[in-house]
XYZ file of N, CA and C in Angstrom:
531
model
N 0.847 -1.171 0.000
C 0.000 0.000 0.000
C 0.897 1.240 0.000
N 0.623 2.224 -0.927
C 1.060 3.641 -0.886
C 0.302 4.700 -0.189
N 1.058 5.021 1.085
C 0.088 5.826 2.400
C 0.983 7.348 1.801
N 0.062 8.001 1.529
C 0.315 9.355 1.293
C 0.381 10.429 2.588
N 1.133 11.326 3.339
C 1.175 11.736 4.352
C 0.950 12.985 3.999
N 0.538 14.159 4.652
C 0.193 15.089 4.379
C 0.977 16.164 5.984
N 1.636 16.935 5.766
C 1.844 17.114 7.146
C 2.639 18.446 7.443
N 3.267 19.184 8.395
C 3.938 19.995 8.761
C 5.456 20.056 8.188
N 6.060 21.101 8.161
C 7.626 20.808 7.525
C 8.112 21.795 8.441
N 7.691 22.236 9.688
C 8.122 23.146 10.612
C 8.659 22.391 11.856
N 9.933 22.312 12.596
C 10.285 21.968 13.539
C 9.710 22.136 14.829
N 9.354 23.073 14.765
C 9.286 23.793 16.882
C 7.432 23.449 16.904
N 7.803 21.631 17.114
C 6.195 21.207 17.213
C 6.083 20.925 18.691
N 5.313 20.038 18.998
C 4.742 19.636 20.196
C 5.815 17.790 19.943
N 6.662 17.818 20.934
C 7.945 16.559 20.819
C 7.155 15.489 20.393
N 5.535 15.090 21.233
C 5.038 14.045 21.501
C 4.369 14.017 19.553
N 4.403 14.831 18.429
C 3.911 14.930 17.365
C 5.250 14.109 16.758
N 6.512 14.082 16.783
C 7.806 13.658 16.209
C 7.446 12.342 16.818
N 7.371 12.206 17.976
C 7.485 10.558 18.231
C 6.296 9.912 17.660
N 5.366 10.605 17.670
C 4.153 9.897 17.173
C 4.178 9.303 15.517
N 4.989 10.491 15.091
C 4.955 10.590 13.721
C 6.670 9.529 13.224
N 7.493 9.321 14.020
C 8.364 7.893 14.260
C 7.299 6.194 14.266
N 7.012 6.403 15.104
C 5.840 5.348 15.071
C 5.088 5.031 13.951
N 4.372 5.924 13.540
C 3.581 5.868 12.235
C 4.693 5.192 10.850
N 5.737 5.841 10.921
C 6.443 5.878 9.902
C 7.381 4.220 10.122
N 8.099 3.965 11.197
C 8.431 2.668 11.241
C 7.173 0.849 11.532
N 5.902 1.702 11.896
C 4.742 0.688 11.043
C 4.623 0.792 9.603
N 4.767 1.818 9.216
C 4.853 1.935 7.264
C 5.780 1.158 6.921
N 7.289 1.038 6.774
C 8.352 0.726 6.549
C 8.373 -0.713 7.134
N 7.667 -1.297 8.114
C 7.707 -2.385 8.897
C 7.246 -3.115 8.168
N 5.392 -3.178 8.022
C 4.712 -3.652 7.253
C 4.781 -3.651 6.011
N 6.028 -2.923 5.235
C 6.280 -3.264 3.695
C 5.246 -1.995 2.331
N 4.639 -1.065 3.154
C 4.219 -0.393 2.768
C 4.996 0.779 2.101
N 4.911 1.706 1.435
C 5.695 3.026 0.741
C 4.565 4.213 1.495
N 5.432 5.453 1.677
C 5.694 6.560 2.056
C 5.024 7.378 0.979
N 4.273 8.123 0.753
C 4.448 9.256 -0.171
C 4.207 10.395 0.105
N 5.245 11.416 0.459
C 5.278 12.660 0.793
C 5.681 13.893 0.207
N 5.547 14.909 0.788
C 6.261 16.209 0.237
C 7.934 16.216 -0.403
N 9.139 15.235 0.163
C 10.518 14.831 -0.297
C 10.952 16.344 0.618
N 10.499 16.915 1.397
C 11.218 17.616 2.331
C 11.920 17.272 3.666
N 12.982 17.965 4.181
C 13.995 17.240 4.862
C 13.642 18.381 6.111
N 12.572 18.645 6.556
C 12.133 19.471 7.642
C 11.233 18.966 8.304
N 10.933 19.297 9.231
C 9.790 19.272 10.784
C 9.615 17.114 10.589
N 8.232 17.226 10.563
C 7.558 15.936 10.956
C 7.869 14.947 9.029
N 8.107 16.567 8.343
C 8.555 15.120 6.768
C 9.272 14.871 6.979
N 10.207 15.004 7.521
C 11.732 14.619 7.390
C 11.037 13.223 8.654
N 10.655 13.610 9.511
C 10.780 12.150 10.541
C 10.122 11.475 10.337
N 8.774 11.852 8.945
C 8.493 10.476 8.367
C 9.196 9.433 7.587
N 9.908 10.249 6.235
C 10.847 10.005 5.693
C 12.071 8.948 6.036
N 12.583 9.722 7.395
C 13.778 8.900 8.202
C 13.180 7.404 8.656
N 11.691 7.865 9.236
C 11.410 6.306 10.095
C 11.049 5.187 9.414
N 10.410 5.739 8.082
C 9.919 5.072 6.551
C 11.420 3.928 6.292
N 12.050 4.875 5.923
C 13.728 4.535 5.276
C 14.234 3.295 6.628
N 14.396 4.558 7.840
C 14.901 2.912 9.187
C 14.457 1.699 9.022
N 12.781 1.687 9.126
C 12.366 0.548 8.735
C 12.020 -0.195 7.888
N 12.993 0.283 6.585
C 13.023 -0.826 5.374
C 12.115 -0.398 4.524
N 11.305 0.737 4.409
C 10.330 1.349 3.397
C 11.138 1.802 2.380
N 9.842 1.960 1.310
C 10.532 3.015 -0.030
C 9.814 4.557 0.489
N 10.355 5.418 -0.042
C 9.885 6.665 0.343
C 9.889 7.723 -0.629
N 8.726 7.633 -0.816
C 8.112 8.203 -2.563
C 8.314 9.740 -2.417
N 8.976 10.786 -2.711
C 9.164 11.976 -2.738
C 8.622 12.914 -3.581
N 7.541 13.461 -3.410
C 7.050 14.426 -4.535
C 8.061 15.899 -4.410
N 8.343 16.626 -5.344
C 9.610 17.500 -4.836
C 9.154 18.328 -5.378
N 8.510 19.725 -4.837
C 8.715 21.002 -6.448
C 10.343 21.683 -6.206
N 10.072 22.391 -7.435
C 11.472 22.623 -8.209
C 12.052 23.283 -7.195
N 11.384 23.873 -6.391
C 11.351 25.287 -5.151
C 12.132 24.560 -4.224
N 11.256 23.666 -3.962
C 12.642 22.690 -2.855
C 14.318 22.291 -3.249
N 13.964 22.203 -4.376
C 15.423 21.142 -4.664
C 15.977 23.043 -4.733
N 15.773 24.146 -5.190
C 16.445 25.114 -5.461
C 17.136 25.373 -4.068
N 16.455 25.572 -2.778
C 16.396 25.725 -1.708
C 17.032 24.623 -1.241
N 17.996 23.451 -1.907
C 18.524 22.249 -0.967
C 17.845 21.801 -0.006
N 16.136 22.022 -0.199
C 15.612 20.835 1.148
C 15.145 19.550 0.847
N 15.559 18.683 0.157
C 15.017 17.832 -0.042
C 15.686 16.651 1.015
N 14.764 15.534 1.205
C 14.809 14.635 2.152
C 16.197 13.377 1.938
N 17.396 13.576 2.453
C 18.050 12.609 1.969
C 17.612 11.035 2.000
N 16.557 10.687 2.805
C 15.799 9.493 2.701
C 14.799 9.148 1.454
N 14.550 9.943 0.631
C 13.882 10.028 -0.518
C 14.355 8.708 -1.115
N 13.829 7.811 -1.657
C 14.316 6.237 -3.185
C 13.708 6.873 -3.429
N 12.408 7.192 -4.253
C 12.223 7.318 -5.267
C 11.579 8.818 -5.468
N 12.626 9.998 -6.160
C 12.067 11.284 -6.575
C 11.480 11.318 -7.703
N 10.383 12.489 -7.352
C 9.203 12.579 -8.649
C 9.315 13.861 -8.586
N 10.546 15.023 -9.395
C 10.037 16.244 -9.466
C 8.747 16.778 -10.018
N 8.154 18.169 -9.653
C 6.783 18.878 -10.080
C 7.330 19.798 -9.910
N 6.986 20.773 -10.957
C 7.047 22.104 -10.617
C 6.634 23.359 -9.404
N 5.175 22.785 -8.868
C 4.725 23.573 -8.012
C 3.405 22.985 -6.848
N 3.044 23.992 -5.990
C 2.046 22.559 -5.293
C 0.718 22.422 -5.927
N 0.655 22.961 -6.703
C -0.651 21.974 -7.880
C -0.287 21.175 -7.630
N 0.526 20.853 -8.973
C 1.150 19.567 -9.459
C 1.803 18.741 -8.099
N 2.243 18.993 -6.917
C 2.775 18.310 -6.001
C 1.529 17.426 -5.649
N 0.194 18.191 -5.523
C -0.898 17.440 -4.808
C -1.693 16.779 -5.855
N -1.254 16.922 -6.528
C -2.009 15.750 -8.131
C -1.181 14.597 -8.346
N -0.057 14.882 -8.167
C 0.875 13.629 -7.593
C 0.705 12.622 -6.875
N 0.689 13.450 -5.697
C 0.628 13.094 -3.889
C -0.489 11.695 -3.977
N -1.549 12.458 -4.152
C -2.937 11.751 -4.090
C -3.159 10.854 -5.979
N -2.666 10.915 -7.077
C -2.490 9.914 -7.664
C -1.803 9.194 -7.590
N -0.762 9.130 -6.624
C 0.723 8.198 -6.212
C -0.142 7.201 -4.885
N -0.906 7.641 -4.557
C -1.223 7.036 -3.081
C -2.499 6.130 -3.231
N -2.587 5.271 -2.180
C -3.657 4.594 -2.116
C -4.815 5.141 -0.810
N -4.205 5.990 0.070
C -4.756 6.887 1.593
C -4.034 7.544 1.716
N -4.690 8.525 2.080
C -4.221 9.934 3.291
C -3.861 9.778 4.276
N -2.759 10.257 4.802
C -3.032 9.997 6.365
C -2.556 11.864 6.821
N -3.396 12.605 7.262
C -2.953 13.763 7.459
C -2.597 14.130 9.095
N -1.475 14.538 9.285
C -0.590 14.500 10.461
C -0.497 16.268 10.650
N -0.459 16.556 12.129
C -0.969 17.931 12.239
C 0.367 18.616 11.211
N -0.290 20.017 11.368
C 0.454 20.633 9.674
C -1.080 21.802 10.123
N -0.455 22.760 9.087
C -0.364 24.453 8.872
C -1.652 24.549 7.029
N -1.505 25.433 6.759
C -2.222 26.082 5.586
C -1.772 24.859 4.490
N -0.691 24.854 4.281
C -0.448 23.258 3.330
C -1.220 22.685 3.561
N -1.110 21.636 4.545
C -1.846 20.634 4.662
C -3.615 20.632 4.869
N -4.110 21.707 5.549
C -5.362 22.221 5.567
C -5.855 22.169 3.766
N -4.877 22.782 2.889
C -5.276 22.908 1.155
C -4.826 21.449 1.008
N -4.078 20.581 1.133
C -4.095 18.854 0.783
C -5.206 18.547 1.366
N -5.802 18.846 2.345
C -6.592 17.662 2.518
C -8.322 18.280 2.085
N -8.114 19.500 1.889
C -9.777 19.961 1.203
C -9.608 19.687 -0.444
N -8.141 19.628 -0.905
C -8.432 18.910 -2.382
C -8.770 17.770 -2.442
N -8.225 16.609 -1.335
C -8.668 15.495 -1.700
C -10.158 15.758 -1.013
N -10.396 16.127 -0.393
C -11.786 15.642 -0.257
C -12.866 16.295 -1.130
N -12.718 17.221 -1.489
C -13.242 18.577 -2.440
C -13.596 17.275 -3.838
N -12.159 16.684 -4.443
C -12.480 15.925 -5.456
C -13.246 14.347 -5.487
N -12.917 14.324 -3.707
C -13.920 12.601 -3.662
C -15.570 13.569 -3.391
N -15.739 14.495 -2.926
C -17.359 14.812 -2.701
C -18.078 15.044 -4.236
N -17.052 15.324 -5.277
C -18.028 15.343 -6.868
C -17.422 13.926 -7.910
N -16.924 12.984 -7.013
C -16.257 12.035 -7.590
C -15.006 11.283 -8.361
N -13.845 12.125 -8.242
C -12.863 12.116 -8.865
C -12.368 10.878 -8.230
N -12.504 10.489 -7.396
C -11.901 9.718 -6.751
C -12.294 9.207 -5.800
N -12.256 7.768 -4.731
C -13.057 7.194 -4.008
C -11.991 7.353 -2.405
N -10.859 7.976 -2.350
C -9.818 7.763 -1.710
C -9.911 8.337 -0.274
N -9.529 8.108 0.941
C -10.292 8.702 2.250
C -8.521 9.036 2.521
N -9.063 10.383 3.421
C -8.203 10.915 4.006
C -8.362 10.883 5.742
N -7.450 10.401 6.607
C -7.406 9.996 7.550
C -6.481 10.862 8.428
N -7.106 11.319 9.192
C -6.818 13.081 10.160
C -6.318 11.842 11.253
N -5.076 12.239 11.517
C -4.319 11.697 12.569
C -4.261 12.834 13.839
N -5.189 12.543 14.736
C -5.584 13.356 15.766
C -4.785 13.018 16.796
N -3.395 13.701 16.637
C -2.242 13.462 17.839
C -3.008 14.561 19.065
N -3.100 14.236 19.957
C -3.191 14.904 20.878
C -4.345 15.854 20.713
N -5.596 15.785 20.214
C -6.512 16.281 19.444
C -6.272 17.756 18.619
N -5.805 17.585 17.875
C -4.707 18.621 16.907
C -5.989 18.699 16.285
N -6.343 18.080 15.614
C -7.893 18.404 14.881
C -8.868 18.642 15.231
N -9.079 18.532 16.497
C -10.824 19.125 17.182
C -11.356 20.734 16.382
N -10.856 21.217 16.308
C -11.410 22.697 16.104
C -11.777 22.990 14.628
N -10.622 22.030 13.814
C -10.964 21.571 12.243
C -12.508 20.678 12.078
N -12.498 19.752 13.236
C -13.943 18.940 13.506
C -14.929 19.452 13.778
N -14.848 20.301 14.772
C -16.064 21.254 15.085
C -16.148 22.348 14.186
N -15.356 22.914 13.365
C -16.121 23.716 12.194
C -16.985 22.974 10.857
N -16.265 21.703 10.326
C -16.762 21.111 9.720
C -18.199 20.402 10.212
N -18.877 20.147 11.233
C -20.217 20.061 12.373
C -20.824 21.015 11.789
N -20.237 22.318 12.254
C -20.766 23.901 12.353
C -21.155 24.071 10.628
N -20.787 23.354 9.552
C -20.841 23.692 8.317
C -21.865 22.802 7.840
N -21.623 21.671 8.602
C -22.651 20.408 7.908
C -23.882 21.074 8.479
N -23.637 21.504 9.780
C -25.319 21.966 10.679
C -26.069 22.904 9.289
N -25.150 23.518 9.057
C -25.765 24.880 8.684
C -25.953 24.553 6.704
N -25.730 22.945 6.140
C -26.144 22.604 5.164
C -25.455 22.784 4.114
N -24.080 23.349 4.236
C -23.098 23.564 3.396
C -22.048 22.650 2.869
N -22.004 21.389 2.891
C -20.894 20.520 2.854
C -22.336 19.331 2.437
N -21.969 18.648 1.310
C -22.047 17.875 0.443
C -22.417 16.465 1.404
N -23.788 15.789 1.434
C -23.767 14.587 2.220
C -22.781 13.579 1.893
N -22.676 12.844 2.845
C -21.475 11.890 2.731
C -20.278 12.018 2.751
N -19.712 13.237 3.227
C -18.767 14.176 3.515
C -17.859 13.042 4.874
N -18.439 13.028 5.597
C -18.100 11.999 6.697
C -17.661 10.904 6.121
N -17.902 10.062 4.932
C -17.031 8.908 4.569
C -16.036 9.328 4.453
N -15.439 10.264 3.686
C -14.307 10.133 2.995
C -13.045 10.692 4.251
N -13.696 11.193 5.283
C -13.068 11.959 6.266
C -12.934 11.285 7.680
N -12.081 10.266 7.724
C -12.114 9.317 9.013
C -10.713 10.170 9.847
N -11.125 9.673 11.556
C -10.625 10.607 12.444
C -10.077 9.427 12.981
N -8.612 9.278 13.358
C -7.773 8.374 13.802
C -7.314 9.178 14.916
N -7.317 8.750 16.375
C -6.829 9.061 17.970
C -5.548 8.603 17.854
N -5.366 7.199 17.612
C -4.070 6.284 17.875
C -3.337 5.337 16.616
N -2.316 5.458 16.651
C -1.250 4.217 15.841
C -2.504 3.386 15.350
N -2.830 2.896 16.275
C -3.779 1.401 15.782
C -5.507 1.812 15.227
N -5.992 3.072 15.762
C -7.067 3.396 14.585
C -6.355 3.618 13.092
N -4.994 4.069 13.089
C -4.838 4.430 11.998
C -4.425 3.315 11.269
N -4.179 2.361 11.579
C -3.612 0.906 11.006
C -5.348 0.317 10.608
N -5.668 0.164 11.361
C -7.183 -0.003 11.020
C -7.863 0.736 10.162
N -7.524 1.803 10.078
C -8.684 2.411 8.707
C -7.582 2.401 7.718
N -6.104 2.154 7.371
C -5.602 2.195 6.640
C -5.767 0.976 5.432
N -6.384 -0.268 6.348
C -6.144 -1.495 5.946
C -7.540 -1.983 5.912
N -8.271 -1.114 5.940
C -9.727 -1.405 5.659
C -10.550 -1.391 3.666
């Protein structure tokens, strides 16, 4: 399986988000699965990347040109897929992958994960994105999306494609479902 990660590239997180996001990444690499990420060598990509690679994974690198100009790319990267920009990074991302798994993260990742779901609510695709709720990093993303469904704005069936993982093992479970 190709688990697509979606996530932060900023260091000065919450520690218990790095270890969490170690874990995640040496069950990927464990179980024989591939990585597919941003190919950045910062915050929580880079410690997916690394834990992917420790434990024997391939680690699919989507790269825009911007990175490699900027020398950040992930030295754990096998296999690079340059793109020019994050269009094309997230048309990649999510045609390279078989799931989402979105790990707390900033305005990036907030725009990854409303494209994929934006394109499974008119059908482009059947693919679920899976909000990895470290330490409930997503509650406030949850309760607006409530606040939107209440009020009739968000597309029924919105809730399939959008599963909420607490722990390692919900997320192994909806990954492998």
């Amino acid at each position: 399986m190709k688990i697509c990660i979606f996530c932060s590239a900023n260091s000065n997180l919450d520690p218990d988000f790095f270890r969490m996001t170690e874990e995640l990444g040496h069950w990927i690499g464990e179980s024989g699965h591939a990585v597919v990420f941003g190919g950045c060598n910062l915050g929580l990509m880079e410690t997916i990347s690394r834990s992917v690679h420790e434990a024997g994974g391939e680690t699919i690198g989507v790269v825009p040109s911007i990175v490699e100009e900027n020398g950040k790319v992930s030295p754990y990267v096998t296999t690079h897929i340059p793109c020019n920009n994050l269009s094309d990074r997230k048309d990649l991302l999510i045609s390279k992958s078989d799931v989402i798994v979105a790990l707390p993260g900033g305005i990036g990742t907030l725009d990854e994960i409303f494209t994929v779901l934006s394109a499974a609510s008119i059908g482009y695709h059947r693919k679920r994105v899976v909000l990895y709720n470290m330490k409930g990093f997503w509650q406030p993303l949850l309760k607006m999306l409530d606040e939107m469904d209440e009020k009739g704005v968000l597309r029924q069936g919105w809730r399939n494609d959008l599963i909420v993982a607490n722990t390692l093992e919900e997320i192994i479970e909806s990954c492998e479902k």
